[in-house]
Tab-separated table of C-alpha atoms and ligand atoms in Angstrom:
chain	number	residue	atom	x	y	z
A	1	UNK	CA	50.281	65.770	54.652
A	2	UNK	CA	46.547	64.709	53.554
A	3	UNK	CA	43.685	65.083	56.090
A	4	UNK	CA	42.026	61.683	56.933
A	5	UNK	CA	38.165	61.721	57.862
A	6	UNK	CA	37.544	58.674	59.610
A	7	UNK	CA	34.014	59.011	59.228
A	8	UNK	CA	33.997	59.278	55.707
A	9	UNK	CA	32.942	55.747	55.001
A	10	UNK	CA	29.958	56.188	56.988
A	11	UNK	CA	28.973	59.258	55.215
A	12	UNK	CA	29.544	57.665	51.956
A	13	UNK	CA	27.173	54.849	52.642
A	14	UNK	CA	24.484	57.436	52.936
A	15	UNK	CA	25.284	58.175	49.070
A	16	UNK	CA	24.642	54.556	48.233
A	17	UNK	CA	27.937	52.956	48.848
A	18	UNK	CA	28.270	49.605	50.574
A	19	UNK	CA	31.068	46.977	51.290
A	20	UNK	CA	33.863	48.570	49.833
A	21	UNK	CA	35.916	48.065	52.970
A	22	UNK	CA	36.115	44.334	51.984
A	23	UNK	CA	38.690	45.373	49.440
A	24	UNK	CA	42.046	43.868	49.433
A	25	UNK	CA	43.678	45.958	47.154
A	26	UNK	CA	44.299	43.218	44.246
A	27	UNK	CA	43.750	45.702	41.365
A	28	UNK	CA	41.445	43.310	39.280
A	29	UNK	CA	38.984	46.114	39.073
A	30	UNK	CA	41.363	48.433	37.561
A	31	UNK	CA	42.675	45.933	35.103
A	32	UNK	CA	39.447	45.051	33.882
A	33	UNK	CA	38.155	48.792	33.460
A	34	UNK	CA	38.294	49.577	29.697
A	35	UNK	CA	38.320	53.486	30.604
A	36	UNK	CA	41.189	53.178	33.093
A	37	UNK	CA	44.708	54.106	31.762
A	38	UNK	CA	48.188	54.518	33.264
A	39	UNK	CA	47.752	58.131	33.734
A	40	UNK	CA	44.288	58.065	35.219
A	41	UNK	CA	44.175	54.754	36.786
A	42	UNK	CA	40.822	53.784	38.640
A	43	UNK	CA	38.679	52.438	40.460
A	44	UNK	CA	41.242	50.845	42.696
A	45	UNK	CA	42.669	53.995	43.758
A	46	UNK	CA	39.295	55.357	44.724
A	47	UNK	CA	38.482	52.376	46.800
A	48	UNK	CA	41.692	52.673	48.698
A	49	UNK	CA	41.114	56.466	49.186
A	50	UNK	CA	37.319	55.822	50.292
A	51	UNK	CA	38.638	53.014	52.845
A	52	UNK	CA	41.396	55.456	54.235
A	53	UNK	CA	38.996	58.424	54.468
A	54	UNK	CA	41.196	60.683	52.246
A	55	UNK	CA	38.313	62.905	51.609
A	56	UNK	CA	40.404	65.953	50.286
A	57	UNK	CA	42.258	63.730	47.662
A	58	UNK	CA	38.840	62.694	46.379
A	59	UNK	CA	37.641	66.251	46.207
A	60	UNK	CA	40.380	67.185	43.900
A	61	UNK	CA	40.094	64.189	41.800
A	62	UNK	CA	38.362	63.779	38.430
A	63	UNK	CA	38.429	60.127	38.494
A	64	UNK	CA	34.819	59.514	39.561
A	65	UNK	CA	33.650	61.311	36.616
A	66	UNK	CA	35.796	59.242	34.344
A	67	UNK	CA	33.962	56.221	35.039
A	68	UNK	CA	30.885	55.433	32.719
A	69	UNK	CA	29.414	52.807	35.057
A	70	UNK	CA	29.417	49.539	33.040
A	71	UNK	CA	29.874	47.398	36.025
A	72	UNK	CA	32.639	45.364	34.828
A	73	UNK	CA	34.724	45.859	37.711
A	74	UNK	CA	32.072	44.770	40.313
A	75	UNK	CA	31.337	41.770	38.124
A	76	UNK	CA	35.157	40.976	38.521
A	77	UNK	CA	35.858	41.920	42.181
A	78	UNK	CA	36.817	38.803	44.123
A	79	UNK	CA	35.752	40.354	47.277
A	80	UNK	CA	32.425	41.779	46.189
A	81	UNK	CA	33.366	45.002	47.246
A	82	UNK	CA	31.086	46.636	44.407
A	83	UNK	CA	33.724	49.111	43.097
A	84	UNK	CA	31.360	50.540	40.422
A	85	UNK	CA	28.635	51.218	43.066
A	86	UNK	CA	31.561	52.918	44.939
A	87	UNK	CA	32.454	55.112	41.999
A	88	UNK	CA	28.765	56.181	41.373
A	89	UNK	CA	28.148	57.255	45.041
A	90	UNK	CA	31.344	59.180	45.028
A	91	UNK	CA	29.775	60.962	42.038
A	92	UNK	CA	26.775	61.576	44.364
A	93	UNK	CA	28.971	62.666	47.130
A	94	UNK	CA	31.200	64.994	44.934
A	95	UNK	CA	27.654	66.645	43.578
A	96	UNK	CA	26.985	67.626	47.048
A	97	UNK	CA	30.449	68.949	47.668
A	98	UNK	CA	30.296	71.235	44.621
A	99	UNK	CA	26.796	72.451	45.584
A	100	UNK	CA	26.795	75.670	47.567
A	101	UNK	CA	23.460	75.344	49.054
A	102	UNK	CA	24.054	72.039	50.841
A	103	UNK	CA	20.557	70.825	49.441
A	104	UNK	CA	21.891	67.899	46.967
A	105	UNK	CA	23.427	66.429	50.004
A	106	UNK	CA	20.414	66.687	52.062
A	107	UNK	CA	18.117	65.346	49.349
A	108	UNK	CA	20.497	62.438	48.337
A	109	UNK	CA	20.484	61.236	52.006
A	110	UNK	CA	17.137	61.830	52.991
A	111	UNK	CA	14.182	60.033	50.855
A	112	UNK	CA	11.303	61.593	53.342
A	113	UNK	CA	12.923	65.053	52.598
A	114	UNK	CA	12.874	64.684	48.849
A	115	UNK	CA	9.258	63.520	49.245
A	116	UNK	CA	8.303	66.802	51.134
A	117	UNK	CA	10.318	68.809	48.507
A	118	UNK	CA	7.968	67.108	45.860
A	119	UNK	CA	4.777	67.499	47.764
A	120	UNK	CA	5.554	71.281	48.721
A	121	UNK	CA	5.866	72.019	44.929
A	122	UNK	CA	3.026	70.197	44.084
A	123	UNK	CA	1.273	72.245	46.720
A	124	UNK	CA	2.824	75.367	45.233
A	125	UNK	CA	1.244	74.619	41.767
A	126	UNK	CA	-2.324	74.003	43.132
A	127	UNK	CA	-2.241	77.065	45.355
A	128	UNK	CA	-1.140	79.240	42.326
A	129	UNK	CA	-3.667	77.777	40.144
A	130	UNK	CA	-6.292	78.678	42.824
A	131	UNK	CA	-5.124	82.150	43.266
A	132	UNK	CA	-5.360	82.256	39.352
A	133	UNK	CA	-8.954	80.838	39.794
A	134	UNK	CA	-8.060	77.996	37.591
A	135	UNK	CA	-8.135	80.188	34.416
A	136	UNK	CA	-6.232	77.979	31.936
A	137	UNK	CA	-4.911	80.713	29.497
A	138	UNK	CA	-3.309	82.836	32.368
A	139	UNK	CA	-1.810	79.518	33.909
A	140	UNK	CA	-0.435	78.379	30.484
A	141	UNK	CA	1.031	81.909	30.125
A	142	UNK	CA	2.884	81.919	33.534
A	143	UNK	CA	3.955	78.256	32.917
A	144	UNK	CA	5.741	79.154	29.849
A	145	UNK	CA	7.479	82.066	31.687
A	146	UNK	CA	8.343	79.995	34.575
A	147	UNK	CA	10.205	77.615	32.279
A	148	UNK	CA	12.438	80.499	31.163
A	149	UNK	CA	12.592	81.988	34.453
A	150	UNK	CA	13.420	78.643	35.969
A	151	UNK	CA	16.444	77.927	33.438
A	152	UNK	CA	17.934	81.285	33.912
A	153	UNK	CA	17.772	81.248	37.912
A	154	UNK	CA	19.113	77.615	38.204
A	155	UNK	CA	22.038	78.463	35.849
A	156	UNK	CA	22.840	81.629	37.267
A	157	UNK	CA	22.099	80.972	41.086
A	158	UNK	CA	23.038	77.156	41.260
A	159	UNK	CA	25.142	76.132	38.393
A	160	UNK	CA	27.641	78.927	37.934
A	161	UNK	CA	28.586	79.122	41.483
A	162	UNK	CA	28.729	75.170	41.642
A	163	UNK	CA	30.822	74.951	38.596
A	164	UNK	CA	33.207	77.739	40.123
A	165	UNK	CA	33.653	75.576	43.401
A	166	UNK	CA	34.213	72.423	41.138
A	167	UNK	CA	37.215	74.510	39.360
A	168	UNK	CA	38.339	75.644	42.899
A	169	UNK	CA	38.829	71.996	44.094
A	170	UNK	CA	40.181	70.529	40.827
A	171	UNK	CA	42.360	73.372	39.583
A	172	UNK	CA	42.804	76.259	42.075
A	173	UNK	CA	43.013	74.672	45.208
A	174	UNK	CA	45.712	71.994	44.122
A	175	UNK	CA	47.583	75.112	42.553
A	176	UNK	CA	47.592	73.565	38.970
A	177	UNK	CA	48.723	76.261	36.615
A	178	UNK	CA	46.526	76.211	33.534
A	179	UNK	CA	47.414	79.050	30.699
A	180	UNK	CA	44.408	81.051	29.731
A	181	UNK	CA	44.790	79.854	26.095
A	182	UNK	CA	44.027	76.205	27.189
A	183	UNK	CA	40.791	77.332	28.817
A	184	UNK	CA	39.621	78.595	25.432
A	185	UNK	CA	40.874	75.767	23.343
A	186	UNK	CA	39.657	73.103	25.704
A	187	UNK	CA	36.048	74.493	25.287
A	188	UNK	CA	35.204	72.360	22.155
A	189	UNK	CA	36.122	69.363	24.180
A	190	UNK	CA	33.272	70.450	26.569
A	191	UNK	CA	30.794	70.875	23.898
A	192	UNK	CA	31.558	67.535	22.332
A	193	UNK	CA	31.403	65.665	25.748
A	194	UNK	CA	28.138	67.506	26.602
A	195	UNK	CA	26.381	66.437	23.482
A	196	UNK	CA	27.630	63.123	22.632
A	197	UNK	CA	29.317	61.672	25.947
A	198	UNK	CA	31.649	60.068	23.684
A	199	UNK	CA	34.077	58.662	26.261
A	200	UNK	CA	31.233	56.085	27.050
A	201	UNK	CA	31.921	54.558	23.597
A	202	UNK	CA	35.011	53.248	25.392
A	203	UNK	CA	33.226	50.867	27.484
A	204	UNK	CA	33.013	47.461	26.224
A	205	UNK	CA	29.242	46.902	26.991
A	206	UNK	CA	28.463	50.159	25.761
A	207	UNK	CA	27.504	50.746	22.357
A	208	UNK	CA	23.795	50.444	22.786
A	209	UNK	CA	23.767	52.233	26.060
A	210	UNK	CA	25.676	55.191	24.368
A	211	UNK	CA	23.133	55.360	21.798
A	212	UNK	CA	20.079	55.503	23.893
A	213	UNK	CA	21.648	58.314	26.039
A	214	UNK	CA	22.723	60.295	22.975
A	215	UNK	CA	19.128	60.061	21.667
A	216	UNK	CA	17.777	60.768	25.021
A	217	UNK	CA	19.906	64.116	25.471
A	218	UNK	CA	19.142	65.288	21.961
A	219	UNK	CA	15.303	64.451	22.714
A	220	UNK	CA	15.145	66.189	26.019
A	221	UNK	CA	17.341	69.149	24.884
A	222	UNK	CA	15.222	69.563	21.728
A	223	UNK	CA	11.796	69.288	23.818
A	224	UNK	CA	13.160	71.907	26.141
A	225	UNK	CA	13.974	74.197	23.113
A	226	UNK	CA	10.715	73.495	21.333
A	227	UNK	CA	8.580	74.232	24.298
A	228	UNK	CA	10.579	77.286	25.463
A	229	UNK	CA	11.932	78.796	22.445
A	230	UNK	CA	9.069	77.562	20.031
A	231	UNK	CA	6.353	77.808	22.826
A	232	UNK	CA	5.022	74.439	21.440
A	233	UNK	CA	1.783	74.490	23.453
A	234	UNK	CA	0.560	77.765	21.637
A	235	UNK	CA	2.373	77.413	18.303
A	236	UNK	CA	0.213	77.155	15.203
A	237	UNK	CA	3.178	75.972	13.006
A	238	UNK	CA	2.574	72.282	11.746
A	239	UNK	CA	6.324	71.744	11.787
A	240	UNK	CA	6.651	72.971	15.219
A	241	UNK	CA	3.893	70.811	16.414
A	242	UNK	CA	5.013	67.877	14.839
A	243	UNK	CA	8.652	68.213	16.050
A	244	UNK	CA	7.370	68.574	19.444
A	245	UNK	CA	5.311	65.255	19.422
A	246	UNK	CA	8.301	63.266	17.865
A	247	UNK	CA	10.532	64.809	20.710
A	248	UNK	CA	8.206	63.956	23.406
A	249	UNK	CA	7.626	60.527	22.171
A	250	UNK	CA	11.509	59.903	22.123
A	251	UNK	CA	11.840	60.998	25.717
A	252	UNK	CA	9.029	58.761	26.964
A	253	UNK	CA	10.119	55.913	24.887
A	254	UNK	CA	13.911	55.853	25.743
A	255	UNK	CA	13.097	56.397	29.498
A	256	UNK	CA	10.502	53.474	29.426
A	257	UNK	CA	13.408	51.314	28.421
A	258	UNK	CA	15.800	52.747	31.274
A	259	UNK	CA	12.781	52.245	33.831
A	260	UNK	CA	12.058	48.698	32.483
A	261	UNK	CA	16.006	48.042	32.786
A	262	UNK	CA	16.208	49.233	36.629
A	263	UNK	CA	13.241	47.043	36.961
A	264	UNK	CA	14.577	43.788	35.698
A	265	UNK	CA	18.026	44.412	37.269
A	266	UNK	CA	19.647	42.141	34.726
A	267	UNK	CA	22.737	44.358	33.754
A	268	UNK	CA	25.277	45.347	36.557
A	269	UNK	CA	24.535	49.150	36.236
A	270	UNK	CA	20.694	48.467	36.766
A	271	UNK	CA	21.216	46.117	40.010
A	272	UNK	CA	21.644	49.077	42.579
A	273	UNK	CA	19.125	52.109	42.228
A	274	UNK	CA	19.173	54.985	44.836
A	275	UNK	CA	15.955	56.958	45.082
A	276	UNK	CA	17.699	59.761	43.141
A	277	UNK	CA	18.174	57.301	40.305
A	278	UNK	CA	14.562	56.364	40.071
A	279	UNK	CA	13.225	60.106	40.325
A	280	UNK	CA	15.341	60.981	37.495
A	281	UNK	CA	14.172	58.438	35.094
A	282	UNK	CA	10.476	58.634	36.269
A	283	UNK	CA	10.072	62.229	36.065
A	284	UNK	CA	11.886	62.536	32.705
A	285	UNK	CA	9.478	59.903	31.413
A	286	UNK	CA	6.502	61.787	33.037
A	287	UNK	CA	7.691	65.167	31.342
A	288	UNK	CA	7.616	63.655	28.043
A	289	UNK	CA	4.400	61.630	28.530
A	290	UNK	CA	2.551	64.524	29.970
A	291	UNK	CA	3.811	67.071	27.405
A	292	UNK	CA	2.571	64.705	24.601
A	293	UNK	CA	-0.911	64.679	26.030
A	294	UNK	CA	-1.273	68.396	26.857
A	295	UNK	CA	-0.563	68.889	23.027
A	296	UNK	CA	-2.877	66.088	22.160
A	297	UNK	CA	-5.546	67.677	24.087
A	298	UNK	CA	-4.899	71.059	22.575
A	299	UNK	CA	-5.096	69.681	19.124
A	300	UNK	CA	-8.464	67.756	20.044
A	301	UNK	CA	-9.863	70.654	21.479
A	302	UNK	CA	-10.311	69.084	24.706
A	303	UNK	CA	-7.903	70.939	27.149
A	304	UNK	CA	-10.316	73.746	28.241
A	305	UNK	CA	-12.607	70.849	29.866
A	306	UNK	CA	-9.495	68.780	31.012
A	307	UNK	CA	-7.197	71.532	32.754
A	308	UNK	CA	-6.113	68.731	35.339
A	309	UNK	CA	-3.930	67.462	32.199
A	310	UNK	CA	-1.996	70.695	32.172
A	311	UNK	CA	-1.788	71.275	36.015
A	312	UNK	CA	-0.231	67.844	36.144
A	313	UNK	CA	2.227	68.680	33.478
A	314	UNK	CA	2.835	72.014	35.141
A	315	UNK	CA	3.726	70.293	38.501
A	316	UNK	CA	5.903	67.615	37.034
A	317	UNK	CA	7.804	70.240	35.305
A	318	UNK	CA	8.264	72.605	38.508
A	319	UNK	CA	9.509	69.518	40.526
A	320	UNK	CA	11.814	68.710	37.477
A	321	UNK	CA	13.041	72.305	37.282
A	322	UNK	CA	13.389	73.250	40.911
A	323	UNK	CA	14.295	69.856	42.357
A	324	UNK	CA	16.022	67.353	40.037
A	325	UNK	CA	17.722	69.645	37.561
A	326	UNK	CA	19.475	71.688	40.250
A	327	UNK	CA	19.998	69.246	43.171
A	328	UNK	CA	19.339	65.725	41.768
A	329	UNK	CA	21.020	63.306	39.202
A	330	UNK	CA	20.675	65.641	36.226
A	331	UNK	CA	23.689	67.589	37.483
A	332	UNK	CA	26.074	64.520	36.523
A	333	UNK	CA	25.342	65.384	32.970
A	334	UNK	CA	26.677	68.780	33.484
A	335	UNK	CA	29.584	67.832	36.056
A	336	UNK	CA	30.669	65.064	33.970
A	337	UNK	CA	31.065	67.195	30.899
A	338	UNK	CA	33.112	69.890	32.835
A	339	UNK	CA	35.164	67.010	34.306
A	340	UNK	CA	36.065	66.112	30.718
A	341	UNK	CA	36.808	69.867	30.007
A	342	UNK	CA	39.132	70.036	33.180
A	343	UNK	CA	40.714	66.775	32.444
A	344	UNK	CA	41.729	68.236	29.123
A	345	UNK	CA	42.897	71.434	30.291
A	346	UNK	CA	44.977	69.985	32.882
A	347	UNK	CA	46.766	67.478	30.826
B	1	LIG	S1	37.777	46.512	44.794
B	1	LIG	FE1	37.827	44.158	44.543
B	1	LIG	S2	38.891	44.050	42.563
B	1	LIG	FE2	39.115	46.231	43.144
B	1	LIG	S3	41.322	46.077	44.346
B	1	LIG	FE3	39.425	45.834	45.779
B	1	LIG	S4	39.327	43.536	46.019
B	1	LIG	FE4	40.498	43.971	44.064
B	2	LIG	S1	31.957	50.751	36.287
B	2	LIG	FE1	33.009	50.407	34.306
B	2	LIG	S2	33.882	52.348	33.670
B	2	LIG	FE2	33.411	52.367	35.867
B	2	LIG	S3	35.345	51.870	37.222
B	2	LIG	FE3	34.014	50.123	36.837
B	2	LIG	S4	34.839	49.132	34.916
B	2	LIG	FE4	35.511	51.145	35.071
């Protein structure tokens, strides 16, 4: 018999859900959802499970990840139970369930704690720079190695164990048998979803939003590659320099659109933003923006007298790499791609 957690609804509210208890189970939301199918029917079922506190059933479900948050269900709910926002908060909650450190949950639930983490990392950068006597070449050298170290550490220490936990909840615990061959043949699905998020094209509203996301993912991954592997800030190659400028412009231009949409709140999906949503788009914008100006100051021969711009960029980078990527909204990108993979191999 499925275990019931009577406090689950209260817990979910800390992740941004509200008013889902108003649901009277009419099924309108599922009927209008263009991504819901007979085999994978949502969001009504997830609303029901949440109301009943069926925590374990939600833990083993991929359905929260199959929703791409177009907001159609919320717009058509006769009880204003906000099913789209419930699906979003389930994704946040699942992120905290997969995370073995428990930090995702703490940061999602507490804005003061998030602010404290940002302040502490900024202080860390300032103290480190003071120890290095604000020697720009030394700080830039360590900054470059920090990026590589952070990527490797976050991947090995946080992401791999968390993905194993996700696998445990979705496949192993419910005793689903998946032949090894399927794990291999499904890998292509994982790669395709990771880079294209093609399922989002199935949302009625979504062609432009999909394109913006696609450009952002390409711009972000390209900028990461250019700064880490091609050492953009030290490169003398005209091609690498121009490529880095282009990618940083793409990142901050698309994030400006996202921030302005969240501020204007015209679309259903922009109406409700949790602090984690704001932090994600603002820090992504700041990353592209500050990287662009660091390289511009290098090319103008002005960086040595304006070390603050590099310190600002480094602070944003450290906060991004140590807080938002491992414990914030960035993880949705990873878990959603793996959810598509698990859905494929389970079928
Ligand atoms: S969330 Fe709204 S639309 Fe969906 S089943 Fe409940 S009342 Fe109906
Ligand atoms: S937000 Fe859109 S994709 Fe998600 S459940 Fe609602 S209608 Fe479906």
